[in-house]
Structure formats: structure tokens, C-alpha cells
Short mmCIF file of C-alpha atoms in Angstrom, two decimals:
data_model
loop_
_atom_site.label_atom_id
_atom_site.label_comp_id
_atom_site.label_asym_id
_atom_site.label_seq_id
_atom_site.Cartn_x
_atom_site.Cartn_y
_atom_site.Cartn_z
CA MET C 156 96.51 77.79 127.78
CA ASP C 157 98.88 80.64 129.67
CA PHE C 158 98.68 83.76 127.96
CA THR C 159 101.38 86.37 128.95
CA VAL C 160 102.54 89.67 127.83
CA ARG C 161 106.09 91.01 128.42
CA ARG C 162 109.03 92.83 127.31
CA ALA C 163 111.13 91.02 124.72
CA GLU C 164 114.64 90.41 125.87
CA LYS C 165 117.75 90.99 123.64
CA GLU C 166 118.13 87.24 122.78
CA GLU C 167 114.80 86.87 121.34
CA TYR C 168 115.26 89.17 118.66
CA GLU C 169 115.53 86.34 116.32
CA ALA C 170 112.65 84.89 117.39
CA VAL C 171 110.49 88.08 117.03
CA LYS C 172 111.90 88.60 113.48
CA ASN C 173 110.81 84.99 112.86
CA PHE C 174 107.35 85.67 114.19
CA TYR C 175 107.06 88.78 111.93
CA ASP C 176 108.34 87.02 108.93
CA GLU C 177 105.71 84.05 109.46
CA ILE C 178 102.90 86.69 109.58
CA ILE C 179 103.94 88.02 106.75
CA ASP C 180 103.98 84.62 105.02
CA ARG C 181 100.43 83.96 106.41
CA LEU C 182 98.95 87.57 105.08
CA GLU C 183 99.80 86.80 101.61
CA GLU C 184 97.05 84.67 101.31
CA PHE C 185 94.55 87.33 102.05
CA GLU C 186 93.17 89.78 99.28
CA TYR C 187 93.34 92.67 101.69
CA GLY C 188 96.34 92.12 103.64
CA PRO C 189 98.77 94.92 104.64
CA LYS C 190 101.17 93.48 101.82
CA TRP C 191 104.13 94.06 104.19
CA THR C 192 107.56 93.03 102.79
CA LYS C 193 110.03 90.93 104.76
CA GLY C 194 112.98 93.09 105.98
CA VAL C 195 111.37 96.31 104.39
CA TYR C 196 108.45 96.99 106.78
CA PRO C 197 108.74 96.16 109.49
CA ALA C 198 112.35 96.59 108.86
CA TYR C 199 114.79 94.24 110.62
CA ASP C 200 116.87 96.89 112.07
CA TYR C 201 113.79 98.65 113.57
CA LEU C 202 112.95 95.34 115.02
CA GLU C 203 116.01 94.79 116.31
CA SER C 204 116.75 98.33 117.87
CA SER C 205 112.83 98.13 119.44
CA VAL C 206 114.01 95.16 121.25
CA GLU C 207 117.27 96.62 122.33
CA LYS C 208 115.78 99.76 123.78
CA GLY C 209 113.04 97.54 125.61
CA GLU C 210 110.21 98.98 123.49
CA MET C 211 109.21 95.58 122.13
CA TYR C 212 106.63 93.55 123.88
CA ILE C 213 105.64 89.96 123.11
CA GLY C 214 102.49 88.08 123.73
CA LEU C 215 103.29 84.41 124.49
CA VAL C 216 101.12 81.00 124.76
CA ASP C 217 102.84 78.19 126.34
CA GLY C 218 105.66 79.82 125.73
CA LYS C 219 105.41 80.56 121.83
CA ILE C 220 105.10 84.34 120.53
CA VAL C 221 101.68 84.88 119.30
CA SER C 222 101.83 88.84 119.41
CA ALA C 223 104.23 91.56 119.29
CA MET C 224 104.07 95.33 119.56
CA ILE C 225 106.25 98.13 119.89
CA VAL C 226 105.31 100.69 122.63
CA ASN C 227 106.84 104.19 122.42
CA GLY C 228 106.29 107.67 122.00
CA GLU C 229 106.86 107.50 118.07
CA ALA C 230 104.52 107.45 115.33
CA ASN C 231 104.83 107.19 111.39
CA GLU C 232 104.10 110.49 109.56
CA SER C 233 100.81 109.10 108.21
CA TYR C 234 99.64 108.16 111.82
CA ARG C 235 100.41 111.89 112.83
CA ASN C 236 98.19 113.49 110.45
CA ALA C 237 95.20 110.98 111.21
CA LYS C 238 91.84 112.21 112.71
CA TRP C 239 91.72 109.97 115.87
CA ASN C 240 88.58 109.80 117.99
CA LEU C 241 90.65 110.67 121.34
CA ASP C 242 92.87 113.50 122.10
CA VAL C 243 95.56 111.38 124.10
#
């Protein structure tokens, strides 16, 4: 098993979107899942712009996306007001 994390390429946007949609489908089974809605959270335009800006990173196992994250200096308002253990 080969695990790699790298910046998503622009032509991988559809694969990233499909990855998030698949997560949403699977999390519907769980009582305490995040209750995300396809295209709303995470918004497709936000995912696409994150890929275009080079802020979307994907984790791959044998070429298949198994994780995704947006790395930037932005935060949702609810996160800004949270009490964090570390001040970084």
C-alpha cells in the first residue's frame, strides 16, 4: 500500500468533488454524522476554487483519493470564536 499526500491538480476537481459526495453518502448511515449536503457543504464552488488556488491537498492510496483537505489561512466564523488549546 502506497500512501501519498499532494496538492490536487486542476484536472482532478471532479474526482475531489466525487470523493466528498461519496463521503456524504456514507455518513448518512451514522446517527451523529455531520449532516452535510452535497453541493451546499462543502460547496462545489469552494472546492473548485480551492483546487484552482492550490489549497486542496489529497491523500492517495494506490492512486485512489482517500482523504482531502483545504490548507489556507481562512476559517469559518464558528472556528474563529472557538477556544483552542494552542494559540498558533
